PDB file of C-alpha atoms in Angstrom:
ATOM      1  CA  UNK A   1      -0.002 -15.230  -8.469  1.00  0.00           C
ATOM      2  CA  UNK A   2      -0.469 -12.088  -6.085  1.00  0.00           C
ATOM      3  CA  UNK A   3       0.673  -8.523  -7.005  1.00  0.00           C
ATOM      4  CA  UNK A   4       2.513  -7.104  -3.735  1.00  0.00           C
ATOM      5  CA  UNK A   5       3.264  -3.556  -4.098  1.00  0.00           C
ATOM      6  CA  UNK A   6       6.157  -1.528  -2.225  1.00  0.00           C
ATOM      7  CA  UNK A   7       4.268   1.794  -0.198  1.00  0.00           C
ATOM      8  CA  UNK A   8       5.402   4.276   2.479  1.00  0.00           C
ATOM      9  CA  UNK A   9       3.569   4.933   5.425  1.00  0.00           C
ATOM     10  CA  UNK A  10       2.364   8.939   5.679  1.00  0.00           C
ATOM     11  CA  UNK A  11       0.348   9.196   8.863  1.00  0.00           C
ATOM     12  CA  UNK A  12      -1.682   7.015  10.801  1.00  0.00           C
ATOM     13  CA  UNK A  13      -5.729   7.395  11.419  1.00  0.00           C
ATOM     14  CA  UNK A  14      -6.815   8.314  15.039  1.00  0.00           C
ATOM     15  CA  UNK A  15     -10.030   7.526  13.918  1.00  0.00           C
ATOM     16  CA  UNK A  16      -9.809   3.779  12.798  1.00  0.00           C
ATOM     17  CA  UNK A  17      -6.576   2.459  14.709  1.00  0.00           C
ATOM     18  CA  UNK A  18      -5.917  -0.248  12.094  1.00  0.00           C
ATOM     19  CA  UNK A  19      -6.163   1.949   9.090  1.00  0.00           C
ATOM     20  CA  UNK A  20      -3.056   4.459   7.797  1.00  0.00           C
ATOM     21  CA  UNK A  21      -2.369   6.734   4.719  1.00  0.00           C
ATOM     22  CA  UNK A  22       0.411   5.345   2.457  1.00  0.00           C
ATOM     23  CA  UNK A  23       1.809   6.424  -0.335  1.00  0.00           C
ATOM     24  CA  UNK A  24       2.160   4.194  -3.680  1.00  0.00           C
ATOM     25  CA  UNK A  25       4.031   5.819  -6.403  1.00  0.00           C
ATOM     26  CA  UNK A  26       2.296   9.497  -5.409  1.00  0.00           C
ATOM     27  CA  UNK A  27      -1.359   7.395  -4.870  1.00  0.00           C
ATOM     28  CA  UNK A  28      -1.995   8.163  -1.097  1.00  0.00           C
ATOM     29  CA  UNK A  29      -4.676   5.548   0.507  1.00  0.00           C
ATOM     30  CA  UNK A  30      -5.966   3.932   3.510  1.00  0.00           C
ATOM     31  CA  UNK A  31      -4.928   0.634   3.946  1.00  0.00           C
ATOM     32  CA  UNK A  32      -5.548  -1.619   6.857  1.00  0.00           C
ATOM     33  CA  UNK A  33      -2.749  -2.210   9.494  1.00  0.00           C
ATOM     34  CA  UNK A  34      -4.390  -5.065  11.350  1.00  0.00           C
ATOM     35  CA  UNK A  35      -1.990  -7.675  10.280  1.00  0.00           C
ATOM     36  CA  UNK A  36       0.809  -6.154  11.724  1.00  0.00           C
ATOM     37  CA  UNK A  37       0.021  -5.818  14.998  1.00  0.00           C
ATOM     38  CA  UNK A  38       2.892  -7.565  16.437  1.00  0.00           C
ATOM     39  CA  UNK A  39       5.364  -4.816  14.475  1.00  0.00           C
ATOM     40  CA  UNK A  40       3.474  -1.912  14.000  1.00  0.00           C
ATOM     41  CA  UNK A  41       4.698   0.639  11.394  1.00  0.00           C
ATOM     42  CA  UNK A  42       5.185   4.139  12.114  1.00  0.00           C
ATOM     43  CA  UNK A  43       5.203   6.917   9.336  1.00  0.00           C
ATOM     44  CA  UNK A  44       8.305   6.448   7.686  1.00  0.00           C
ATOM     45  CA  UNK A  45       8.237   2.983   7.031  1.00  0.00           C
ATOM     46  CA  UNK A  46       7.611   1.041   4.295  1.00  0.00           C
ATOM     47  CA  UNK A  47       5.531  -1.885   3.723  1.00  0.00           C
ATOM     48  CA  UNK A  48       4.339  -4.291   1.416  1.00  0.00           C
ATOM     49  CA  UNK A  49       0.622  -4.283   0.577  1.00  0.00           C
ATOM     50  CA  UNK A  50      -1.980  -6.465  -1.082  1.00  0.00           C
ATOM     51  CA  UNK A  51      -5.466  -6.365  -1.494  1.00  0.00           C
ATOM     52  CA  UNK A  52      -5.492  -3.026   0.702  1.00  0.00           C
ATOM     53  CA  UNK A  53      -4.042  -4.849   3.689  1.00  0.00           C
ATOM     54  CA  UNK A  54      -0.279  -4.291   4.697  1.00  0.00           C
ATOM     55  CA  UNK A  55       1.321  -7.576   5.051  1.00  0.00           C
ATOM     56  CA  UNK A  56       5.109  -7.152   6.416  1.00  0.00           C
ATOM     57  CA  UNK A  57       7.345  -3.794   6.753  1.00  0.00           C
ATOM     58  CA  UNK A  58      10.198  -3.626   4.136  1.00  0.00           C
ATOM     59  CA  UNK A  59      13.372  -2.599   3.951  1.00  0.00           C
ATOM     60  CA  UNK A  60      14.962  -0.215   1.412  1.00  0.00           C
ATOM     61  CA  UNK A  61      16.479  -2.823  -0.305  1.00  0.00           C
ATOM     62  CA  UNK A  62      13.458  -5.005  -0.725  1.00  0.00           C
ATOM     63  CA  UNK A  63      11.471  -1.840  -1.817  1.00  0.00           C
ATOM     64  CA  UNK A  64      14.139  -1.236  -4.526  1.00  0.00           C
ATOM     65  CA  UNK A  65      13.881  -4.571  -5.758  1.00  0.00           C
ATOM     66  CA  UNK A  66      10.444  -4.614  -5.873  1.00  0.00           C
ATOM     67  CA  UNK A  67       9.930  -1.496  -7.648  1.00  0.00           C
ATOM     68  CA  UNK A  68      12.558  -2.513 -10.576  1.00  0.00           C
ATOM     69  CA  UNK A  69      10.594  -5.844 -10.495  1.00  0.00           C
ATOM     70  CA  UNK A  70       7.026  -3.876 -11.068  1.00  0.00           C
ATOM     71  CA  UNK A  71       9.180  -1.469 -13.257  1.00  0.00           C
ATOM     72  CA  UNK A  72      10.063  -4.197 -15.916  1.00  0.00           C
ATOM     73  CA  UNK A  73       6.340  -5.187 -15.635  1.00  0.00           C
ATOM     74  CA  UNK A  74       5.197  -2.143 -16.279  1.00  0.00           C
ATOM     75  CA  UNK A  75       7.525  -1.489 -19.323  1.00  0.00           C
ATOM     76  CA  UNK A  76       9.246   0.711 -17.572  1.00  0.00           C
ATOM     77  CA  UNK A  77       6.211   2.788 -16.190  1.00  0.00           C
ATOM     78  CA  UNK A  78       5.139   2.463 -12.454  1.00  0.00           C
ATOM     79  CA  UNK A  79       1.876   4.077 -13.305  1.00  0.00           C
ATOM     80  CA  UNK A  80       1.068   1.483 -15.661  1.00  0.00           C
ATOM     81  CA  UNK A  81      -2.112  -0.991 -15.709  1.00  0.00           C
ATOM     82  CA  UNK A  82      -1.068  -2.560 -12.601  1.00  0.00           C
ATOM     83  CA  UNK A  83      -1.109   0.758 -10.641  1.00  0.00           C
ATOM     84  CA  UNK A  84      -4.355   1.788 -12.416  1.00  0.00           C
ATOM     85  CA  UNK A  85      -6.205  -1.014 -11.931  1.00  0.00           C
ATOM     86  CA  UNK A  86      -5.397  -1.294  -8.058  1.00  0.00           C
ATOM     87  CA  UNK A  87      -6.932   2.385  -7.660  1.00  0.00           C
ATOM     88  CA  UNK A  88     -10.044   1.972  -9.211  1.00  0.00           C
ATOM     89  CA  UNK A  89     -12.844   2.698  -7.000  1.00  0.00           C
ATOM     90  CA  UNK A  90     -13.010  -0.437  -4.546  1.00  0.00           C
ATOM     91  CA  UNK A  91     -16.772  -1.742  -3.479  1.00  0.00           C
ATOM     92  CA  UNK A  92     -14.970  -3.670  -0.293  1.00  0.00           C
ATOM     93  CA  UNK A  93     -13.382   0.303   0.389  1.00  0.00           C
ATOM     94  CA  UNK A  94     -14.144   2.259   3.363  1.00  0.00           C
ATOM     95  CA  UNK A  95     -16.969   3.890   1.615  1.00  0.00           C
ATOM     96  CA  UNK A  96     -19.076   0.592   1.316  1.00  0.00           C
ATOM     97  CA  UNK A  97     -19.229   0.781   4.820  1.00  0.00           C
ATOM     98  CA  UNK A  98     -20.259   4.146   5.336  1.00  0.00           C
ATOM     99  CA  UNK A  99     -16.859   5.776   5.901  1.00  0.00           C
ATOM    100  CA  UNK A 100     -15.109   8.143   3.626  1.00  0.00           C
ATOM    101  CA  UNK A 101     -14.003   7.620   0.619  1.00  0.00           C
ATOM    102  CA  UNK A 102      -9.794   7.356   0.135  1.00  0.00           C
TER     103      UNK A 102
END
């Protein structure tokens, strides 16, 4: 099973053109944009993100529903182990590769 989480796009990187800072549940991060290339999102938007990768813009709806969905997970607390355990310090992250950290 894979954990997609709901996150809103806060600004986009001049630097690395596939990377942008989004916003999970008041966790701002870089994620990689590369996948949606064909529909780019713009800061605003929301997405859907696994793995550190955005995989599809969302709609306000689908973010609703998939934040009650994590919600109930969570018993009832978005910041819960799911949340935590996605922020831990990542080895793959941008600081592996020399880059700052997020």
């Amino acid at each position: 099973m894979c954990l997609g989480i709901p996150g809103q796009v806060v600004g986009l990187s001049d630097e690395h053109p596939d990377l942008a800072r989004v916003d999970v549940e008041g966790v701002v991060r870089n994620i990689n944009m590369a996948l949606l290339d064909e529909d780019p999102a713009a800061p605003g938007d929301w997405i859907l993100i696994h793995l550190g990768f955005a995989l599809q813009k969302m709609t306000e709806e689908e973010v609703r529903d998939a934040r009650s969905t994590l919600a109930v997970l969570g018993e009832g607390e978005l910041d819960d182990a799911p949340f935590a355990l996605m922020f831990e310090t990542n080895p793959a992250g941008p600081e592996a590769f020399g880059g700052k950290p997020s």
